[in-house]
Coordinates of C-alpha atoms in Angstrom, one line a residue:
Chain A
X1218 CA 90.0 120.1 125.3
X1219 CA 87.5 120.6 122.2
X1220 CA 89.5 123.2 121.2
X1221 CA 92.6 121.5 121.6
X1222 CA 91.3 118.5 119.1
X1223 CA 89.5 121.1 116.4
X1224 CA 92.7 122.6 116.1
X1225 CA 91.9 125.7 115.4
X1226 CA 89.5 124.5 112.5
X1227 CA 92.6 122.5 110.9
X1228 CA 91.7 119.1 112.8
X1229 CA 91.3 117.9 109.1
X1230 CA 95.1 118.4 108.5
X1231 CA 96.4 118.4 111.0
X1232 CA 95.6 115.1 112.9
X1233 CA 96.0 112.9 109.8
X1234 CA 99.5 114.6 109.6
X1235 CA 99.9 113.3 112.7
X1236 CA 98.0 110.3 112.2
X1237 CA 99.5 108.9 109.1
X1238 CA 103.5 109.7 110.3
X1239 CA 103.2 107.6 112.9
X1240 CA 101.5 104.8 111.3
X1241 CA 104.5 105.1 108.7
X1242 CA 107.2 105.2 111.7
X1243 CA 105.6 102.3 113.3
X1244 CA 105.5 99.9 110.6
X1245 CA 109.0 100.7 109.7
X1246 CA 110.2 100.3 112.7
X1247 CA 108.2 96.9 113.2
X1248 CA 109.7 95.7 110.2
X1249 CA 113.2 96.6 110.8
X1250 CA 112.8 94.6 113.7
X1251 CA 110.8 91.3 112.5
X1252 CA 113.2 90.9 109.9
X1253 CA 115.7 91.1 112.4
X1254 CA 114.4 88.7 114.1
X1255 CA 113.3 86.5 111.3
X1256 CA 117.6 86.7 110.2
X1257 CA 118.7 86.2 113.5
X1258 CA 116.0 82.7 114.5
X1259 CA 116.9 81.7 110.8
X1260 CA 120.9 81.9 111.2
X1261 CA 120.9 80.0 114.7
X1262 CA 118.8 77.7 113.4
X1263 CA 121.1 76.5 110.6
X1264 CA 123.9 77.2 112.8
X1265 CA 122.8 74.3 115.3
X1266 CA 122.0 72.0 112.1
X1267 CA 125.4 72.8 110.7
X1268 CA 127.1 72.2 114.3
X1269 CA 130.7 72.8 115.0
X1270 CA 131.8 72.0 111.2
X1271 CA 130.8 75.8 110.0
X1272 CA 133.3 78.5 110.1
X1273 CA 133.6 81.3 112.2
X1274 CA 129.9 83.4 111.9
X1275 CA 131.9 86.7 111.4
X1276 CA 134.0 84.5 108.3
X1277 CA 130.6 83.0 106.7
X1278 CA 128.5 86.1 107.1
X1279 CA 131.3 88.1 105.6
X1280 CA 131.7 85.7 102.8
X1281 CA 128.5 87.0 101.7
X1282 CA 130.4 90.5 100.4
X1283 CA 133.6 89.6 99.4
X1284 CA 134.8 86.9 96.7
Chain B
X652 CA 142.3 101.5 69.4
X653 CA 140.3 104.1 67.3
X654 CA 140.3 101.5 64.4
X655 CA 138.3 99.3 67.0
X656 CA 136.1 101.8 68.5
X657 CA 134.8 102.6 64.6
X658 CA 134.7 99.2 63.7
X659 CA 132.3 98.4 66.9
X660 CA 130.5 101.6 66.2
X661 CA 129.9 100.7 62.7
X662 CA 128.9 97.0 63.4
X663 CA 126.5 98.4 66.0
X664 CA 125.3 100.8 63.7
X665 CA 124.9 98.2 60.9
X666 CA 123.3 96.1 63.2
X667 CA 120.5 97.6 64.1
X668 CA 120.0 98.9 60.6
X669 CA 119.6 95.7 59.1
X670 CA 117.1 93.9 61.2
X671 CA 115.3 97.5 61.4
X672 CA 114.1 96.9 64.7
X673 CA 115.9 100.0 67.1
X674 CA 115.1 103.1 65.1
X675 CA 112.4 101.9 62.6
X676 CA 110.4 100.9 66.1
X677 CA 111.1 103.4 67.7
X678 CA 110.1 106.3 65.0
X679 CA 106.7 103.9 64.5
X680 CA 106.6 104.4 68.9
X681 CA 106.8 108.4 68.4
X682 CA 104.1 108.3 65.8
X683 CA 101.9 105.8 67.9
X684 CA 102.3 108.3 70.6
X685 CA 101.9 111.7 69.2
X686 CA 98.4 110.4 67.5
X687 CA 96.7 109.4 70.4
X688 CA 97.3 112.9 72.3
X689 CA 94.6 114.3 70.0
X690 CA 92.6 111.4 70.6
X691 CA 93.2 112.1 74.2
X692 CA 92.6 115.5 74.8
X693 CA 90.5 116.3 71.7
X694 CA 91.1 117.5 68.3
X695 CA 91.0 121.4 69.4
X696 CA 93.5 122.9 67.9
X697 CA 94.9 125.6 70.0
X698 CA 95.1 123.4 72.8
X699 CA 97.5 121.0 70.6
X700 CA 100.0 123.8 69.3
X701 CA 100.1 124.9 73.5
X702 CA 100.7 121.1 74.1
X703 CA 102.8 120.2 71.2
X704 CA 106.4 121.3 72.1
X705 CA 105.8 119.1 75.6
X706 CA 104.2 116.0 74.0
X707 CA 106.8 115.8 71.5
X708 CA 109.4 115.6 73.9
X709 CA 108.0 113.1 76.5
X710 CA 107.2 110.7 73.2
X711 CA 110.7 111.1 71.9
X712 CA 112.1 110.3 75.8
X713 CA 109.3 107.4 75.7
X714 CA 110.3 106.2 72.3
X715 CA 114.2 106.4 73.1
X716 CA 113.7 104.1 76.5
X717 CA 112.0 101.7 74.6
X718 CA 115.4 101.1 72.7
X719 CA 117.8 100.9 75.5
X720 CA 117.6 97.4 76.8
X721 CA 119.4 96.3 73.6
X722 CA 122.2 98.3 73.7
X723 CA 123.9 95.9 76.0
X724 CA 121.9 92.8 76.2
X725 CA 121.7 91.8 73.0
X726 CA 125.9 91.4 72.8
X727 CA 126.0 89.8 76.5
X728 CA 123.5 86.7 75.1
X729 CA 125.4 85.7 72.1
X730 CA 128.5 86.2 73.8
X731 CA 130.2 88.6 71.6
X732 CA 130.2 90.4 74.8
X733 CA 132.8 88.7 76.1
X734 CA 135.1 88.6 73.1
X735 CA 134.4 93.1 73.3
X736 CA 135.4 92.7 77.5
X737 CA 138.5 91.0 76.3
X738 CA 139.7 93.1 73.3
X739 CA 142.0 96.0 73.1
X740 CA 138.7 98.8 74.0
X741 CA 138.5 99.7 77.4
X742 CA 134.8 99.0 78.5
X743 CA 134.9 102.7 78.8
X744 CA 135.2 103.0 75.1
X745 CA 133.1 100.2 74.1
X746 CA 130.3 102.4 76.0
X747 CA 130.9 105.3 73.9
X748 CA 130.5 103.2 70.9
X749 CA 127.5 101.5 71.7
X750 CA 126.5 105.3 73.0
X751 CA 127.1 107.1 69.7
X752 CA 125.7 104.2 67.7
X753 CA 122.2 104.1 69.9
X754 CA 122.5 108.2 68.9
X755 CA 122.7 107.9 65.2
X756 CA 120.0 104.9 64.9
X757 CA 117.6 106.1 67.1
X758 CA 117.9 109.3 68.4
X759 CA 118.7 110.7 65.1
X760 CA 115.4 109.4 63.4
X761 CA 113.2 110.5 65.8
X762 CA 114.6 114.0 66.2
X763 CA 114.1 113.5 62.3
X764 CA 110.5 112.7 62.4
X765 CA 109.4 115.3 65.1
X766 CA 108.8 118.1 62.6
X767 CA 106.4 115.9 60.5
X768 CA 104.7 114.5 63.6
X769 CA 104.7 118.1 64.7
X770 CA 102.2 118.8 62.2
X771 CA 99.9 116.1 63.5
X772 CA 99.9 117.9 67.0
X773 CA 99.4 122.0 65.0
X774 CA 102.6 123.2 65.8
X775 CA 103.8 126.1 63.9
X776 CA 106.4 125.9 61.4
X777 CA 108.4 129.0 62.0
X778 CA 109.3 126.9 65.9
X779 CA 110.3 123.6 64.1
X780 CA 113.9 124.7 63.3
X781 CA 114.1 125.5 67.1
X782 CA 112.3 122.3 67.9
X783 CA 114.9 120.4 65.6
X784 CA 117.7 122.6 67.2
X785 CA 117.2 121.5 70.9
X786 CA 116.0 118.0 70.0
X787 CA 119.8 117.8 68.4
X788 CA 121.5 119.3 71.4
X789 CA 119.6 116.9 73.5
X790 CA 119.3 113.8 72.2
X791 CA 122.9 112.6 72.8
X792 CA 122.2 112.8 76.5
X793 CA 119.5 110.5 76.3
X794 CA 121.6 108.2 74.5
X795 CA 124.4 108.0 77.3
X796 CA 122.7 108.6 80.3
X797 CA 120.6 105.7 79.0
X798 CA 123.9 103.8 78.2
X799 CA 124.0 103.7 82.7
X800 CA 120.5 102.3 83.2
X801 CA 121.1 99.5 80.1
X802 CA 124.1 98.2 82.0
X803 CA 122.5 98.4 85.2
X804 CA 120.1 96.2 84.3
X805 CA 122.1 93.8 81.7
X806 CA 121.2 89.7 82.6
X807 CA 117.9 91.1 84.4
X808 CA 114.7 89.7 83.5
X809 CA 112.9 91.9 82.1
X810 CA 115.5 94.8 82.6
X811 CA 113.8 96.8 79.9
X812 CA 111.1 97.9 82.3
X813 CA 113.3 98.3 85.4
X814 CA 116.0 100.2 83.1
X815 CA 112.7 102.6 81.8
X816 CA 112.4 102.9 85.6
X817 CA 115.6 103.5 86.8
X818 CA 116.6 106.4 83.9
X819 CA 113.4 108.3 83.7
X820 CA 114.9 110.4 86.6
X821 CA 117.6 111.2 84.9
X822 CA 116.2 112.5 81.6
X823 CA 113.8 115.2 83.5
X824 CA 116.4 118.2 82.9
X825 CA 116.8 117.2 79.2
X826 CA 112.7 117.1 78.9
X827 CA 112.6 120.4 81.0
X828 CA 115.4 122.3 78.9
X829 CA 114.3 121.0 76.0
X830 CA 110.6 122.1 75.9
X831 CA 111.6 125.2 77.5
X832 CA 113.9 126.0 74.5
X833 CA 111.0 125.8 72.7
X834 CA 108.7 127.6 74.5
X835 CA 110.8 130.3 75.8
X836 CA 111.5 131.1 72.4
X837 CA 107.9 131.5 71.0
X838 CA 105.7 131.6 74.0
X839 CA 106.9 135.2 74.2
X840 CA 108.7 135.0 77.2
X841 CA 111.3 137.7 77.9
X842 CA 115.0 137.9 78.2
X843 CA 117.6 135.2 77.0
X844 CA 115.6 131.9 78.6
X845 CA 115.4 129.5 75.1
X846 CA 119.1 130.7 74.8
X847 CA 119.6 130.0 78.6
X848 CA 117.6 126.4 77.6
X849 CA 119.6 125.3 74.5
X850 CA 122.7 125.9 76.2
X851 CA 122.2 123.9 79.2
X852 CA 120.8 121.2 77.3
X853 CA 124.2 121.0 75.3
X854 CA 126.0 121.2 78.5
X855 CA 124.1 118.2 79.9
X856 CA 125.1 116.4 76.6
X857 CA 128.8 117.2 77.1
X858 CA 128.3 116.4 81.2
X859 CA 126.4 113.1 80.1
X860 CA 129.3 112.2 77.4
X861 CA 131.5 112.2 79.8
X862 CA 130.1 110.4 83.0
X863 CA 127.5 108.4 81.1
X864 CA 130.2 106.1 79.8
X865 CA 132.6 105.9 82.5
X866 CA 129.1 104.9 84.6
X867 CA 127.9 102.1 82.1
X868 CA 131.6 100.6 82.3
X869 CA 131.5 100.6 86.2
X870 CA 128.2 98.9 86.2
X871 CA 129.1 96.3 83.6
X872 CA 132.2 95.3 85.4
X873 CA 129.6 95.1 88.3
X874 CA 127.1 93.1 86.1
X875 CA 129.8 90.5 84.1
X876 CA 132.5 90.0 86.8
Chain C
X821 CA 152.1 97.1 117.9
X822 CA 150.2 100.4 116.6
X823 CA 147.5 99.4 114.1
X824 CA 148.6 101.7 110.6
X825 CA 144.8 103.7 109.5
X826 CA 143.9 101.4 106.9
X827 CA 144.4 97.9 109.1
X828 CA 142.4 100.1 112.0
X829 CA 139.7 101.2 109.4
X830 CA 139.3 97.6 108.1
X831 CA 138.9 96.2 112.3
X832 CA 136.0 97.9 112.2
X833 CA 134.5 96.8 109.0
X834 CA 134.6 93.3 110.3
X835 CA 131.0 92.3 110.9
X836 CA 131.3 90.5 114.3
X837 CA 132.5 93.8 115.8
X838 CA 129.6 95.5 114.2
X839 CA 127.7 93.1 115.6
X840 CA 128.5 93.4 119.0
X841 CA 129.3 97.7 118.8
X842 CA 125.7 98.1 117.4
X843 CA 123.9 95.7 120.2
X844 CA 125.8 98.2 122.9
X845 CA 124.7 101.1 120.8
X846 CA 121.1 100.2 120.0
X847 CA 119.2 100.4 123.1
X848 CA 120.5 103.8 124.4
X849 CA 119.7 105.1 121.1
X850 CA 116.1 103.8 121.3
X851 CA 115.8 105.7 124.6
X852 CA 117.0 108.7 123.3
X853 CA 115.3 108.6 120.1
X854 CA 111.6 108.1 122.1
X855 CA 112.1 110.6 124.8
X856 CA 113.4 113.6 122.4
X857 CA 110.7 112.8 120.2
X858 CA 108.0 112.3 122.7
X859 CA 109.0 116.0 124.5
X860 CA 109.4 117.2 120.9
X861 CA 105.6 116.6 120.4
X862 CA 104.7 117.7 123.4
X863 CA 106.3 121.2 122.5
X864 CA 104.7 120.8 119.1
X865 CA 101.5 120.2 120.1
X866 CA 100.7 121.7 123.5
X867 CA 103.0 123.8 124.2
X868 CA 103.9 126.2 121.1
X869 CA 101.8 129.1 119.9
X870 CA 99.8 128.9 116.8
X871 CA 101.5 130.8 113.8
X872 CA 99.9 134.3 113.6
X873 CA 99.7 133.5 109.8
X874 CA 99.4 130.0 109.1
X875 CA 96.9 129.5 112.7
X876 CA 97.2 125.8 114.0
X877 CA 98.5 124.5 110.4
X878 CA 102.0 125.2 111.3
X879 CA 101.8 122.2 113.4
X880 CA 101.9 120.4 110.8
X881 CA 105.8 121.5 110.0
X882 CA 107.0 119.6 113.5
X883 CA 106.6 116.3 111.3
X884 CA 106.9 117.9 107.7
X885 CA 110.4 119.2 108.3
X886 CA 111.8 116.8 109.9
X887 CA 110.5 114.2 107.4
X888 CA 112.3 116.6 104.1
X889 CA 115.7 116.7 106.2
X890 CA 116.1 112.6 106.7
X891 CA 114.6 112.4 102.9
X892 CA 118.2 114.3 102.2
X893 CA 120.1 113.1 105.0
X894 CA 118.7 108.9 103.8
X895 CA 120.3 109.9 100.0
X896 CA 123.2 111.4 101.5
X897 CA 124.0 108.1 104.0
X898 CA 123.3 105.8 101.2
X899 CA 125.2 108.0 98.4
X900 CA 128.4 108.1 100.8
X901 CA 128.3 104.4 101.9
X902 CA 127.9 103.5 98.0
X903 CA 131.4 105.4 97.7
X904 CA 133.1 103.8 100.1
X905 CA 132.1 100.5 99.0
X906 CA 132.6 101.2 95.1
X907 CA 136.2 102.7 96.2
X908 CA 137.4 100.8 99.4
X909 CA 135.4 97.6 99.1
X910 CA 134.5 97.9 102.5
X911 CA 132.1 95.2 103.6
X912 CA 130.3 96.8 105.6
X913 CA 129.6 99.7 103.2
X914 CA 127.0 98.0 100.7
X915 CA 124.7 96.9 103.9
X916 CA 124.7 100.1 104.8
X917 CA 124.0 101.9 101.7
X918 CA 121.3 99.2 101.2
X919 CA 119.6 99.4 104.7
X920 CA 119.5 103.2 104.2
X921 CA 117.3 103.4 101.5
X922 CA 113.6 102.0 102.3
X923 CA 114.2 104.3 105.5
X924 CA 115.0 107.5 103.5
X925 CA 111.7 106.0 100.6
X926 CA 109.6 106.7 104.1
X927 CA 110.5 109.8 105.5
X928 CA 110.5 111.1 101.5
X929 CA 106.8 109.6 101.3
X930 CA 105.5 111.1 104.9
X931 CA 107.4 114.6 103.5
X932 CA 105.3 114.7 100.4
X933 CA 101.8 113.3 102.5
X934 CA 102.6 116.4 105.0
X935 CA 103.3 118.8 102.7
X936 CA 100.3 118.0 100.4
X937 CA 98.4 117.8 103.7
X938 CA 99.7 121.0 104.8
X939 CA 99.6 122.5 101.2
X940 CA 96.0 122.3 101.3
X941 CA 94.7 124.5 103.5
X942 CA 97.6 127.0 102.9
X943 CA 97.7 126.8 99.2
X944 CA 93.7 125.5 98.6
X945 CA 95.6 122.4 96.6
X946 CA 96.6 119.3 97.6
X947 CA 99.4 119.4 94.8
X948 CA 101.4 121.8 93.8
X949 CA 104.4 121.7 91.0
X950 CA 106.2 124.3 92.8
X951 CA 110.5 123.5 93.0
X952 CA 110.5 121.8 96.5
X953 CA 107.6 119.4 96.0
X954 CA 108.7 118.2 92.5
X955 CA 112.1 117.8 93.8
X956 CA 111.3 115.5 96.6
X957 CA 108.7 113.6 94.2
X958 CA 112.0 112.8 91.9
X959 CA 114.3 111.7 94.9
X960 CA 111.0 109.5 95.8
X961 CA 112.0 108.2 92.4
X962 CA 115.4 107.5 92.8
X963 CA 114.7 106.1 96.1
X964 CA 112.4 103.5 94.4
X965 CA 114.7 102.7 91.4
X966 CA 117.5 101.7 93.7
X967 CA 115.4 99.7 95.7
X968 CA 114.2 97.8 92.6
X969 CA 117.3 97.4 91.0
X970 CA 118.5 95.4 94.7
X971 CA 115.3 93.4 94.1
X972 CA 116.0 92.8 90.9
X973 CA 119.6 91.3 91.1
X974 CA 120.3 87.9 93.1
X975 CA 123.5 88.0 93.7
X976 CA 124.7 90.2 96.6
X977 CA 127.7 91.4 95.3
X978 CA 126.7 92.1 92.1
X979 CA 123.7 93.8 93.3
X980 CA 125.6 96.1 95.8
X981 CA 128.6 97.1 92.8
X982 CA 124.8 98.1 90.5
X983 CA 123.1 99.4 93.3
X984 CA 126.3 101.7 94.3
X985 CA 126.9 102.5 90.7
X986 CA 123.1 104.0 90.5
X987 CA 123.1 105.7 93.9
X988 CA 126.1 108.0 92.6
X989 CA 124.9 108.6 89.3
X990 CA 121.7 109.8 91.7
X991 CA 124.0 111.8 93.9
X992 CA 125.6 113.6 90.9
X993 CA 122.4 114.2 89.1
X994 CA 120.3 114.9 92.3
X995 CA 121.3 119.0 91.7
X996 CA 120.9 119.3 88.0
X997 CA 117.6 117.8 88.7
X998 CA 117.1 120.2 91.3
X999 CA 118.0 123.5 89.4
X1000 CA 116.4 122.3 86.2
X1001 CA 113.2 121.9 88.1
X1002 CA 113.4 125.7 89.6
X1003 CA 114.3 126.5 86.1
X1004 CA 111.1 125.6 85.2
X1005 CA 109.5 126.3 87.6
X1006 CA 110.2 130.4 87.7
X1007 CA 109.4 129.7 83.7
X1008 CA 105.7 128.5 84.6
X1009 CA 104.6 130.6 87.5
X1010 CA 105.7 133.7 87.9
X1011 CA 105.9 134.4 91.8
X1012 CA 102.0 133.9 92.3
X1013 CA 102.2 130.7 95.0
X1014 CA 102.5 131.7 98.4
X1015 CA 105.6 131.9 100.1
X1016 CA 106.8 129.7 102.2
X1017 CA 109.9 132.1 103.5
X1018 CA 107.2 134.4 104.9
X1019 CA 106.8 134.2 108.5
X1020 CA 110.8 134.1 109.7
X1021 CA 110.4 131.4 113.0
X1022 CA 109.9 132.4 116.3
X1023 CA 112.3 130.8 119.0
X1024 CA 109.4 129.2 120.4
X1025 CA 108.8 126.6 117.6
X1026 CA 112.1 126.5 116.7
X1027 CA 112.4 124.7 120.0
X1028 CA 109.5 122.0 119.2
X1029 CA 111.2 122.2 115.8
X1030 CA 114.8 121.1 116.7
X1031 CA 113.9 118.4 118.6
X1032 CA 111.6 116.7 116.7
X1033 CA 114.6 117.0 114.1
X1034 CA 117.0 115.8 116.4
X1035 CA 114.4 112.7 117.7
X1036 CA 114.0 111.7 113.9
X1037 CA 117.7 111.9 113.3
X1038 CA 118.3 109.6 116.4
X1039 CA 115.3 107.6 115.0
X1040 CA 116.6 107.1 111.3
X1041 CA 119.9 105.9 112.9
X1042 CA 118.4 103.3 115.4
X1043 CA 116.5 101.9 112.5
X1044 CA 119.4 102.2 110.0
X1045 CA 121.0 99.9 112.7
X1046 CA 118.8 97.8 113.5
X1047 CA 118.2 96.9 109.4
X1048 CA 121.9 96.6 109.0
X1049 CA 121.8 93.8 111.4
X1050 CA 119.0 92.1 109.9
X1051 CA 121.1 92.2 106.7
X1052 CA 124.1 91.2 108.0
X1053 CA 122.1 88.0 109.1
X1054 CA 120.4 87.3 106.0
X1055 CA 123.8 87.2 104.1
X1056 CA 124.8 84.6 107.0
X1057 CA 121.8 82.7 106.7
X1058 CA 122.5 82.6 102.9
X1059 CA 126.2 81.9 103.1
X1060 CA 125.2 79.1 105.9
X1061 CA 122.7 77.7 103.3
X1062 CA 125.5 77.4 100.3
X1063 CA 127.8 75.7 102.6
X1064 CA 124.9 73.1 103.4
X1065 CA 123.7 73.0 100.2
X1066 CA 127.5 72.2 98.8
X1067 CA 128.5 69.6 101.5
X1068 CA 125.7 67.6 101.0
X1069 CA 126.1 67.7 97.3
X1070 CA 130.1 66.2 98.2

């Protein structure tokens, strides 16, 4: 098991290789999906307060790109 | 049509000559630039001539990004902008103009004042011809490729730095063609790589003269719908 | 009635049916993302031998690779989407050329920390200016710059026509950068680096290898999902917020 972890003397590369891609993948991938919720709490939210006097969520969020 | 395209050119040209702000600047940037190298790395003078082809490239790319934000952004806030958008030019043209014009008043003075400031860094006379040479063949690229990032970035706040940002990318094949025209030359490497150099550098120009402007129009329809 | 190309290719681009494809889509595709990746790395770490050159280092290249191919594959996604929207206008083009690129500005960041990582024992430097590792640097760069420039810009629209303008001036440049850096490269150091071509790879780590690649393939396009929603709900959160803002004003 020691051996596995010294890595052949490389432990010092090549568990912060390791180490540092996933930290990287995991906070992208935890931000990906806050924001997504943040957008999607956000966007029911104002869809309640605007009631049924909005449009249709697919015209208003599509508004957003074309004019 | 070419009457307009001159006329624009001219104005531009004019312009900038009589406030003396792009190319007077810029030149006084170059000079700021190359006299602090020695005060960086020390006044030995060997090591300037090896440095000298490189550091007078990266302060003539430094000096020329320093000019860009105006090419458009001066015209979009006093509205003569819109009277350009509206007259017979295609935007297309109007970018060549502004393009060329950004050439002659800055990029032609500081490919002017790289021999002298040349001497300030050591390097030896019989490579400033070749130094002049590339600088020529090159400089037109910086001027249109820069033409893309100024209308990027035209009505940004503080678009200047984010244009500086966005076309510094672009410009590394110039800086690398261009010092290695130099180099190859003198540095006593063998075979036909300064040759090799200068002529991709005027390719890049030509490549750059052509999709430079047809980018800047793009993104100023994008910018000023 | 038969839908002509064009009306069929524009059904699609309609958000709602994004919306509802990409919720179906999206929880497979975690699966399979987690499991490839998690036998990939048991491959690349337990179960592969150690290079007979390189020793245990060559680990190393089951996240290095991987991490350079979705640096190219993030430009490419976000190039291509910025040409359909520039020539199509298709709406959903610009989200996805925008939710591309901070995903891409990762993987190039964790290619470049690997490679230094793996550069140093192998090459006794943590940086080297050799072709590859300059090259990613610059599309780090452009990464960055296109980022800022959709920071920099309020307006959606305008900021997706800029954005897509930049990302294919990147796109065209992105080789002439590439063989200008060789260029100078072969000018500066005559063949004394070490090679990476050397050892040609054995079938057992190409196996570790292609999964990995494959699990951070499925992973980039989970994410790239997953950020295109979040998009596609700011822009109705804003849009929802103008129409507030202008009915109370009337």
């Amino acid at each position: 098991m020691a051996e596995f972890f010294s890595m052949g003397g490389y432990a010092l590369y090549v568990w912060p290789c390791y180490g540092i891609a996933a930290l990287v993948i995991a906070g992208l991938v935890w931000q990906s999906l806050r924001d997504w919720h943040v957008q999607a709490a956000l966007a029911a939210e104002l869809e309640k307060a605007a009631g049924g006097r909005v449009r249709r969520p697919a015209d208003a969020a599509r508004q957003g790109e074309m004019k | 049509m070419r009457r307009a395209f001159l006329a624009l050119a001219a104005r531009d040209i004019r312009l900038a000559a009589g406030i003396g702000g792009g190319g007077g600047m810029a030149v006084f940037f170059f000079l700021t630039v190359v006299a602090i190298v020695p005060l960086g790395v020390g006044p030995d003078r060997p090591v300037l001539e090896l440095l000298a082809p490189g550091m007078l490239w990266v302060g003539l790319l430094l000096a020329s990004l320093l000019t860009l934000d105006r090419m458009f952004q001066a015209d979009v806030e006093d509205g003569s902008f819109d009277l350009l958008s509206m007259g017979p030019l295609p935007l297309e043209l109007v970018a060549v103009a502004k393009s060329l014009a950004h050439w002659v008043v800055t990029g032609l003075p500081l490919v002017v004042a790289a021999p002298v400031l040349g001497i300030l860094l050591n390097l030896p006379p019989e490579r400033m011809p070749l130094l002049v040479m590339a600088m020529l063949a090159g400089t037109p690229a910086l001027s249109f490729i820069g033409a893309v990032g100024a209308a990027l970035t035209v009505g940004i706040r503080r678009g200047g730095l984010l244009a500086s940002l966005l076309v510094l990318p672009f410009y590394i094949p110039v800086l690398i063609f261009g010092v290695g025209a130099v180099e190859a030359a003198a540095g006593g490497f063998e075979g036909q790589a300064g040759m090799q150099a200068m002529l991709l550098l005027g390719a890049i120009s030509l490549a750059s003269f052509v999709i430079g402007p047809l980018g800047a129009a793009a993104a100023l329809r994008a910018n000023l719908r | 009635m038969s839908l002509t190309a064009a009306q069929r290719f524009h059904a699609y681009a309609n958000p709602a049916r994004f919306m509802a494809l990409s919720d179906r889509l999206l929880t497979p595709l975690w699966a399979a993302a987690l499991l490839t990746i998690a036998v990939g790395l048991w491959f690349a770490l337990f179960n592969s031998p150690p290079d007979y050159q390189q020793g245990e280092t060559v680990r190393i290249m089951y996240v290095h690779v991987p991490s350079a191919w979705l640096a190219m594959f993030g430009y490419s996604v976000m190039a291509f989407a910025s040409a359909i929207a520039l020539i199509f206008r298709h709406p959903l083009a610009d989200v996805a050329a925008k939710s591309a690129a901070p995903i891409g500005a990762a993987f190039t960041f964790l290619a470049l920390v690997t490679g230094s990582l793996w550069g140093k024992p192998m090459w006794g430097t943590w940086w080297e200016w050799d072709a590859r590792m300059t090259s990613v640097l610059i599309l780090l760069f452009l990464y960055l710059g296109y980022m800022a420039l959709w920071a920099a810009i309020e307006d959606p629209v305008r900021a997706a026509r800029a954005a897509a303008v930049l990302a294919l001036a990147g796109a065209i440049n992105i080789p002439v950068i590439r063989y200008s850096v060789v260029w100078w490269n072969t000018l500066h150091q005559p063949a004394s680096v070490f090679r990476m071509d050397g050892p040609t790879i054995a079938p057992s780590m190409l196996l570790p290898l292609g999964l990995m690649a494959i699990g951070f393939t499925l992973l980039f396009l989970a994410l790239h999902l997953v950020r295109m929603r979040a998009e596609i709900m700011r822009r109705r959160v804003r849009a929802l917020r103008l129409a507030r803002a202008s009915s109370s004003e009337a």
